[in-house]
């Protein structure tokens, strides 16, 4: 592979839209992403966190997918048998809601259709409209194994759900009980914590009086923002040490509307400093009250039906909506003279349904639960013992805070779309769980509820690989290598997978091979949220969301991917804006132009000449390549994507393009042998650079690498490694000196008002023998020419280098419009003097210095120093121009 394609194989410019779709389909058709469980290569696997079947790609998904694709592409190049397994979640509530809305628009409902017909309707919607995100994944370049695409309602995954449910039920880990849940009156189902979004709401804190209206007789004042719940009050609680109420503890007060006595109880949970120090207790409609009700064995009447209407209280409020009742009860209490402090504004956090938007109602309900104590302990121990490593480690306390204090998990949902709970009820009260290979007796009825979506997605790492069957995929790819996800769902999804994984591992997975651990993944990499360029969370309400497909259309998939990966570090949020995407697009263009230039000048792959035959510039760039490859490896291995991408970006742009290509032009012009050696160095630098960039920027690197090497695909190429050659420190020092010399002369030229492309005569003195060979590079990069016999220097600049301080004398006569340059310098001087005066005045203001934070003062001081230096420089420049003007 030593003869590259001609540069003519590349288009004149890089337009991502002309290449991306065809390249991606070519990779898929060639089977590059299809994993072989029978391979002798070591296995590496990631299962895609399954997006909702109703969903579309947002920036959080784009970040997830970019990072996973980067990891899997790199591991494939390192010689692993890689499986990145895609799939989708059936998204019980979201999907059912969509189809119900469609039915409503048609004038019918799920009840009109019946359960079986409705479920078929949902499957029909899934076949026709679901999975939009899969097409978007292709646009992004996801190297997933489409042959293993999974859906949480597939037959195999359903079998896994039924199998583990029965095992856990038989083990006593699944039970049915009446407990408090998040209830959605609109959806009429329990919903999970992750589907509850808390918002600050300006409510009304109303204080009212229980007991006698006579101040000399027993009474207590309590306050609430949810007046309607007082119909379900079964106690009033005070702190045991509160002297104000000690005599009332153990007594009973009449309920104003319900034929019920309200006991006064003592509980340390009550804060005596808040409000009156007494709180009403509604065990069936408040989580804290429920716990208190359990401690004190209180009655727990449910006073609302499934739709959030008052029910079964025997009062005139029955049938009212909960918010209507809130007003009516307050008014009724006011009529009795019991309202003490009416409608005091009170800002508090209120849970709302993510799907339907209404206020969530804590409600006592008969549901199915998972007993989590032992499962959560195993999930915590897996991290404590190092079987699973969390990146960054700073997230470990958060993990332990959740799993060490986890409450039993409500897994039943009052829906039709989802995995039906495999519990059957017999005609004589029998209750039995049947597994996937068992059939319930005739006449038995199945539980109507379905399982929480998180139950089936919690099995995702092993159910997608064929469990409960002992498959070749499980043996090769389980435990999975890493889970990539946002830290915001560490508890909701990751904890459930860890609980199920450790439980199933103890059952039968540990026997697959001794090397197997009983965890679903070896690493958990937690990235942050994608925020806008101002650091704000993206949201529809703020109007600051970014459609990743819009960026793909405008800037290319590589630009989107590089922007996200460049900002990604463990646990850290990412701020991105359009300027970042444009910068990444420019980077892709820079790579394209650099490679095209190299090919036009014969760049090729081959064995390099002995180092003694290479120039300082050659040895320097090859040594820098070795160091960058080491930095990139270190970054990717630690999931520090930003570190790896920054190293590649600055090497490619700052060192290869801005410096080495310019130095290479000088060498190419130096004769056939020099040009040939330079072409080899160019090829041997660009080849590994393109390979190292390919996991993040697969499209542009594919086109360039194939043109450079003639290879089949960069997807199949090996991961680049350092040469092992010791670094040439002398060459590095020489190039550093050259860079400083060029930079200072360019700045000096600019100060003199010279056009950047204008060549001027220059005489250099004081350049030691070791650096003398750099003169051709300096002339080319600083636009200098050898002086003639009539040379007369008009300006000089001294540059302090490593071992010498050369002087560059330049003849600028006839090259500068002195009057125009003097006017421009005078304008700049006025601005600098104004800045100097302003900052000096501030620093002389004692009141400012005493009140301003130190970082602010330091910033003003730095501005003053810079303005002072700039003022001196410009005055000197004007003086020199005046001298030239008077000659």
Short mmCIF file of C-alpha atoms in Angstrom, two decimals, residues 515-823:
data_model
loop_
_atom_site.label_atom_id
_atom_site.label_comp_id
_atom_site.label_asym_id
_atom_site.label_seq_id
_atom_site.Cartn_x
_atom_site.Cartn_y
_atom_site.Cartn_z
CA UNK A 515 -13.58 -14.50 33.68
CA UNK A 516 -17.17 -13.30 33.76
CA UNK A 517 -18.25 -10.90 36.49
CA UNK A 518 -21.83 -10.68 37.69
CA UNK A 519 -22.29 -7.13 36.44
CA UNK A 520 -23.91 -5.87 33.24
CA UNK A 521 -21.01 -3.58 32.31
CA UNK A 522 -17.42 -3.12 33.39
CA UNK A 523 -17.32 0.69 33.09
CA UNK A 524 -20.00 3.35 33.44
CA UNK A 525 -19.04 6.57 31.68
CA UNK A 526 -21.25 9.46 32.75
CA UNK A 527 -21.16 12.57 30.60
CA UNK A 528 -22.88 15.85 31.31
CA UNK A 529 -25.77 17.69 29.71
CA UNK A 530 -25.51 19.56 26.42
CA UNK A 531 -26.18 23.23 27.11
CA UNK A 532 -26.38 26.24 24.83
CA UNK A 533 -23.40 28.53 24.27
CA UNK A 534 -24.42 30.60 27.31
CA UNK A 535 -24.43 27.55 29.58
CA UNK A 536 -28.23 27.35 29.81
CA UNK A 537 -30.07 24.04 29.70
CA UNK A 538 -31.69 23.52 26.31
CA UNK A 539 -35.48 23.52 26.36
CA UNK A 540 -38.43 24.17 24.07
CA UNK A 541 -39.81 26.82 26.43
CA UNK A 542 -36.56 28.84 26.24
CA UNK A 543 -36.36 28.41 22.48
CA UNK A 544 -32.66 27.57 22.72
CA UNK A 545 -32.80 23.95 21.60
CA UNK A 546 -30.67 22.87 18.67
CA UNK A 547 -31.74 20.20 16.20
CA UNK A 548 -28.62 18.08 15.58
CA UNK A 549 -29.89 17.13 12.12
CA UNK A 550 -29.97 20.83 11.22
CA UNK A 551 -26.26 21.00 12.01
CA UNK A 552 -25.65 17.84 9.98
CA UNK A 553 -27.40 19.48 7.01
CA UNK A 554 -25.51 22.76 7.36
CA UNK A 555 -22.08 21.75 8.61
CA UNK A 556 -21.84 17.98 8.10
CA UNK A 557 -21.98 15.04 10.50
CA UNK A 558 -18.24 15.27 11.19
CA UNK A 559 -18.62 18.86 12.41
CA UNK A 560 -21.48 17.95 14.75
CA UNK A 561 -19.59 14.95 16.11
CA UNK A 562 -16.30 16.78 16.60
CA UNK A 563 -18.05 19.69 18.33
CA UNK A 564 -19.68 17.35 20.84
CA UNK A 565 -16.69 15.08 21.42
CA UNK A 566 -14.34 18.05 21.80
CA UNK A 567 -16.43 19.28 24.72
CA UNK A 568 -17.01 15.92 26.42
CA UNK A 569 -15.31 15.02 29.67
CA UNK A 570 -16.54 12.70 32.43
CA UNK A 571 -19.32 14.33 34.44
CA UNK A 572 -18.98 17.77 32.84
CA UNK A 573 -21.69 19.66 30.99
CA UNK A 574 -21.01 20.86 27.44
CA UNK A 575 -21.82 24.31 26.08
CA UNK A 576 -22.21 24.49 22.31
CA UNK A 577 -23.36 27.05 19.81
CA UNK A 578 -23.37 27.57 16.09
CA UNK A 579 -19.89 29.12 16.18
CA UNK A 580 -18.53 25.83 17.56
CA UNK A 581 -20.10 23.85 14.72
CA UNK A 582 -18.73 26.31 12.16
CA UNK A 583 -15.28 25.97 13.72
CA UNK A 584 -15.48 22.19 13.41
CA UNK A 585 -16.66 22.53 9.80
CA UNK A 586 -13.63 24.73 9.13
CA UNK A 587 -11.42 22.08 10.71
CA UNK A 588 -12.76 19.42 8.33
CA UNK A 589 -12.09 21.77 5.43
CA UNK A 590 -8.56 22.43 6.73
CA UNK A 591 -7.85 18.69 6.85
CA UNK A 592 -9.20 18.28 3.34
CA UNK A 593 -7.11 21.11 1.90
CA UNK A 594 -3.97 19.94 3.70
CA UNK A 595 -4.31 16.40 2.39
CA UNK A 596 -5.10 17.61 -1.09
CA UNK A 597 -1.98 19.79 -1.06
CA UNK A 598 0.10 16.87 0.19
CA UNK A 599 -1.20 14.60 -2.57
CA UNK A 600 -0.53 17.25 -5.21
CA UNK A 601 3.07 17.20 -3.99
CA UNK A 602 3.44 13.44 -4.13
CA UNK A 603 2.66 12.50 -0.52
CA UNK A 604 2.87 8.75 -0.12
CA UNK A 605 3.16 5.97 2.47
CA UNK A 606 6.40 4.08 2.78
CA UNK A 607 9.47 3.40 4.89
CA UNK A 608 11.07 6.63 6.03
CA UNK A 609 14.74 7.33 5.35
CA UNK A 610 17.18 7.14 8.28
CA UNK A 611 16.61 10.01 10.69
CA UNK A 612 20.02 11.42 9.84
CA UNK A 613 18.74 12.14 6.34
CA UNK A 614 15.69 14.03 7.58
CA UNK A 615 15.56 17.73 8.31
CA UNK A 616 14.93 19.28 11.72
CA UNK A 617 11.41 20.08 10.57
CA UNK A 618 10.80 16.45 9.58
CA UNK A 619 12.13 15.06 12.84
CA UNK A 620 10.18 17.63 14.85
CA UNK A 621 6.82 16.84 13.24
CA UNK A 622 7.35 13.09 13.54
CA UNK A 623 8.24 13.45 17.23
CA UNK A 624 5.20 15.66 17.80
CA UNK A 625 3.07 12.99 16.11
CA UNK A 626 4.40 10.36 18.54
CA UNK A 627 3.57 12.54 21.54
CA UNK A 628 0.11 13.40 20.26
CA UNK A 629 -0.74 9.76 19.63
CA UNK A 630 0.26 8.98 23.23
CA UNK A 631 -1.89 11.87 24.50
CA UNK A 632 -4.84 10.72 22.39
CA UNK A 633 -4.59 7.16 23.69
CA UNK A 634 -4.43 8.43 27.25
CA UNK A 635 -7.48 10.62 26.69
CA UNK A 636 -9.66 7.97 25.08
CA UNK A 637 -8.73 5.29 27.61
CA UNK A 638 -9.79 7.63 30.45
CA UNK A 639 -12.98 8.70 28.58
CA UNK A 640 -11.51 12.19 28.36
CA UNK A 641 -12.74 12.83 24.84
CA UNK A 642 -12.05 16.54 25.09
CA UNK A 643 -8.38 15.92 25.87
CA UNK A 644 -7.99 13.56 22.90
CA UNK A 645 -9.82 15.85 20.48
CA UNK A 646 -7.97 18.98 21.62
CA UNK A 647 -4.64 17.20 21.10
CA UNK A 648 -5.63 16.15 17.58
CA UNK A 649 -7.10 19.53 16.67
CA UNK A 650 -4.10 21.59 17.74
CA UNK A 651 -1.62 19.16 16.23
CA UNK A 652 -3.46 19.09 12.90
CA UNK A 653 -4.21 22.80 12.67
CA UNK A 654 -1.41 24.55 14.58
CA UNK A 655 1.53 22.25 13.89
CA UNK A 656 0.84 20.30 10.70
CA UNK A 657 -1.09 22.89 8.70
CA UNK A 658 0.20 26.21 10.07
CA UNK A 659 3.86 25.18 10.34
CA UNK A 660 4.94 21.90 8.82
CA UNK A 661 3.12 22.35 5.51
CA UNK A 662 4.74 25.77 5.13
CA UNK A 663 8.16 24.33 5.98
CA UNK A 664 7.48 21.44 3.61
CA UNK A 665 6.95 23.89 0.73
CA UNK A 666 10.48 25.15 1.25
CA UNK A 667 11.85 21.61 1.28
CA UNK A 668 9.85 20.55 -1.79
CA UNK A 669 11.36 23.48 -3.69
CA UNK A 670 14.85 22.32 -2.67
CA UNK A 671 15.29 19.63 -5.28
CA UNK A 672 14.07 16.16 -6.21
CA UNK A 673 15.64 14.27 -3.29
CA UNK A 674 14.39 16.75 -0.69
CA UNK A 675 10.94 16.74 -2.27
CA UNK A 676 10.84 12.94 -2.24
CA UNK A 677 11.80 12.73 1.44
CA UNK A 678 9.29 15.44 2.33
CA UNK A 679 6.53 13.63 0.44
CA UNK A 680 7.23 10.50 2.50
CA UNK A 681 7.12 12.46 5.76
CA UNK A 682 3.89 14.14 4.70
CA UNK A 683 2.29 10.77 3.96
CA UNK A 684 3.58 9.17 7.15
CA UNK A 685 2.22 12.04 9.26
CA UNK A 686 -1.17 12.40 7.56
CA UNK A 687 -1.89 8.65 7.51
CA UNK A 688 -1.82 8.16 11.32
CA UNK A 689 -3.40 11.56 11.89
CA UNK A 690 -6.38 10.66 9.70
CA UNK A 691 -6.67 7.25 11.36
CA UNK A 692 -6.60 8.83 14.83
CA UNK A 693 -9.29 11.33 13.84
CA UNK A 694 -11.50 8.78 12.08
CA UNK A 695 -13.45 7.52 15.13
CA UNK A 696 -14.70 11.07 15.73
CA UNK A 697 -14.78 12.34 12.12
CA UNK A 698 -15.41 9.19 10.06
CA UNK A 699 -16.62 10.71 6.80
CA UNK A 700 -13.95 13.22 5.80
CA UNK A 701 -11.17 10.93 7.06
CA UNK A 702 -12.56 8.03 5.01
CA UNK A 703 -12.36 10.03 1.79
CA UNK A 704 -8.92 11.46 2.56
CA UNK A 705 -7.35 8.25 3.89
CA UNK A 706 -8.47 6.22 0.91
CA UNK A 707 -7.07 8.85 -1.48
CA UNK A 708 -3.80 8.96 0.46
CA UNK A 709 -3.24 5.22 0.97
CA UNK A 710 -5.33 3.44 -1.64
CA UNK A 711 -6.71 1.32 1.23
CA UNK A 712 -10.18 -0.20 1.32
CA UNK A 713 -11.54 1.78 4.26
CA UNK A 714 -10.22 3.60 7.30
CA UNK A 715 -12.83 1.64 9.29
CA UNK A 716 -10.67 -1.44 8.74
CA UNK A 717 -7.33 0.29 9.28
CA UNK A 718 -5.23 -0.37 12.36
CA UNK A 719 -5.10 2.15 15.17
CA UNK A 720 -1.95 4.30 14.87
CA UNK A 721 0.84 3.84 17.40
CA UNK A 722 3.95 5.84 18.20
CA UNK A 723 7.15 4.97 16.32
CA UNK A 724 9.18 4.24 19.42
CA UNK A 725 11.98 6.52 18.21
CA UNK A 726 13.58 8.72 20.90
CA UNK A 727 12.60 12.35 20.51
CA UNK A 728 15.13 14.65 18.89
CA UNK A 729 15.29 17.52 21.40
CA UNK A 730 17.78 19.49 19.30
CA UNK A 731 15.46 19.46 16.28
CA UNK A 732 12.57 20.55 18.50
CA UNK A 733 14.65 23.44 19.90
CA UNK A 734 15.66 24.53 16.41
CA UNK A 735 12.07 24.54 15.15
CA UNK A 736 10.92 26.39 18.28
CA UNK A 737 13.56 29.05 17.62
CA UNK A 738 12.47 29.27 13.98
CA UNK A 739 8.83 29.65 15.00
CA UNK A 740 9.72 32.44 17.42
CA UNK A 741 11.89 34.17 14.85
CA UNK A 742 9.20 33.99 12.14
CA UNK A 743 6.47 35.13 14.53
CA UNK A 744 8.47 38.13 15.78
CA UNK A 745 9.47 39.21 12.28
CA UNK A 746 5.86 38.91 11.10
CA UNK A 747 4.71 41.03 14.05
CA UNK A 748 7.49 43.54 13.35
CA UNK A 749 6.47 43.71 9.68
CA UNK A 750 2.88 44.34 10.76
CA UNK A 751 4.01 47.11 13.10
CA UNK A 752 5.89 48.68 10.19
CA UNK A 753 2.73 48.62 8.10
CA UNK A 754 3.99 46.12 5.57
CA UNK A 755 1.54 44.12 3.48
CA UNK A 756 1.64 40.46 4.69
CA UNK A 757 2.48 39.19 1.22
CA UNK A 758 5.02 41.88 0.36
CA UNK A 759 8.63 40.71 0.14
CA UNK A 760 11.31 42.96 1.60
CA UNK A 761 15.10 42.82 1.73
CA UNK A 762 16.56 41.85 5.09
CA UNK A 763 19.98 41.26 6.63
CA UNK A 764 20.26 38.88 9.58
CA UNK A 765 23.17 39.03 11.98
CA UNK A 766 23.92 37.15 15.18
CA UNK A 767 22.30 33.86 14.08
CA UNK A 768 24.57 31.13 15.41
CA UNK A 769 25.90 28.33 13.22
CA UNK A 770 23.40 25.76 14.52
CA UNK A 771 20.52 27.88 13.26
CA UNK A 772 22.08 29.17 10.06
CA UNK A 773 20.36 26.46 8.02
CA UNK A 774 16.99 27.95 9.02
CA UNK A 775 17.49 31.05 6.87
CA UNK A 776 15.64 29.62 3.82
CA UNK A 777 12.63 28.81 5.99
CA UNK A 778 12.68 32.28 7.57
CA UNK A 779 12.88 33.97 4.17
CA UNK A 780 9.93 31.97 2.84
CA UNK A 781 7.67 32.27 5.88
CA UNK A 782 8.51 35.89 6.77
CA UNK A 783 8.62 37.07 3.14
CA UNK A 784 12.26 38.21 3.23
CA UNK A 785 14.80 38.41 0.40
CA UNK A 786 18.59 38.57 0.35
CA UNK A 787 19.81 42.18 0.42
CA UNK A 788 21.59 43.77 -2.54
CA UNK A 789 24.71 45.91 -2.55
CA UNK A 790 22.65 49.10 -2.08
CA UNK A 791 20.84 47.70 1.00
CA UNK A 792 20.15 50.31 3.66
CA UNK A 793 18.24 49.20 6.74
CA UNK A 794 15.42 51.45 7.87
CA UNK A 795 14.23 49.31 10.81
CA UNK A 796 15.61 46.51 12.96
CA UNK A 797 14.24 43.96 15.42
CA UNK A 798 16.09 41.78 17.93
CA UNK A 799 14.74 38.30 18.81
CA UNK A 800 15.98 36.41 21.85
CA UNK A 801 16.30 32.70 20.96
CA UNK A 802 17.59 29.68 22.88
CA UNK A 803 21.30 30.35 22.42
CA UNK A 804 21.55 33.65 20.56
CA UNK A 805 19.85 36.98 19.92
CA UNK A 806 19.87 37.64 16.18
CA UNK A 807 19.05 41.02 14.69
CA UNK A 808 16.88 41.32 11.60
CA UNK A 809 17.42 44.53 9.66
CA UNK A 810 14.81 45.41 7.05
CA UNK A 811 14.74 47.97 4.28
CA UNK A 812 11.21 49.30 4.19
CA UNK A 813 11.94 52.34 2.04
CA UNK A 814 9.34 52.75 -0.62
CA UNK A 815 7.17 49.99 0.77
CA UNK A 816 5.11 51.89 3.32
CA UNK A 817 2.65 54.79 2.98
CA UNK A 818 4.16 56.63 5.94
CA UNK A 819 1.40 59.24 6.27
CA UNK A 820 -1.39 56.64 6.22
CA UNK A 821 0.48 54.40 8.64
CA UNK A 822 1.14 57.33 10.97
CA UNK A 823 -2.56 58.26 10.97
#
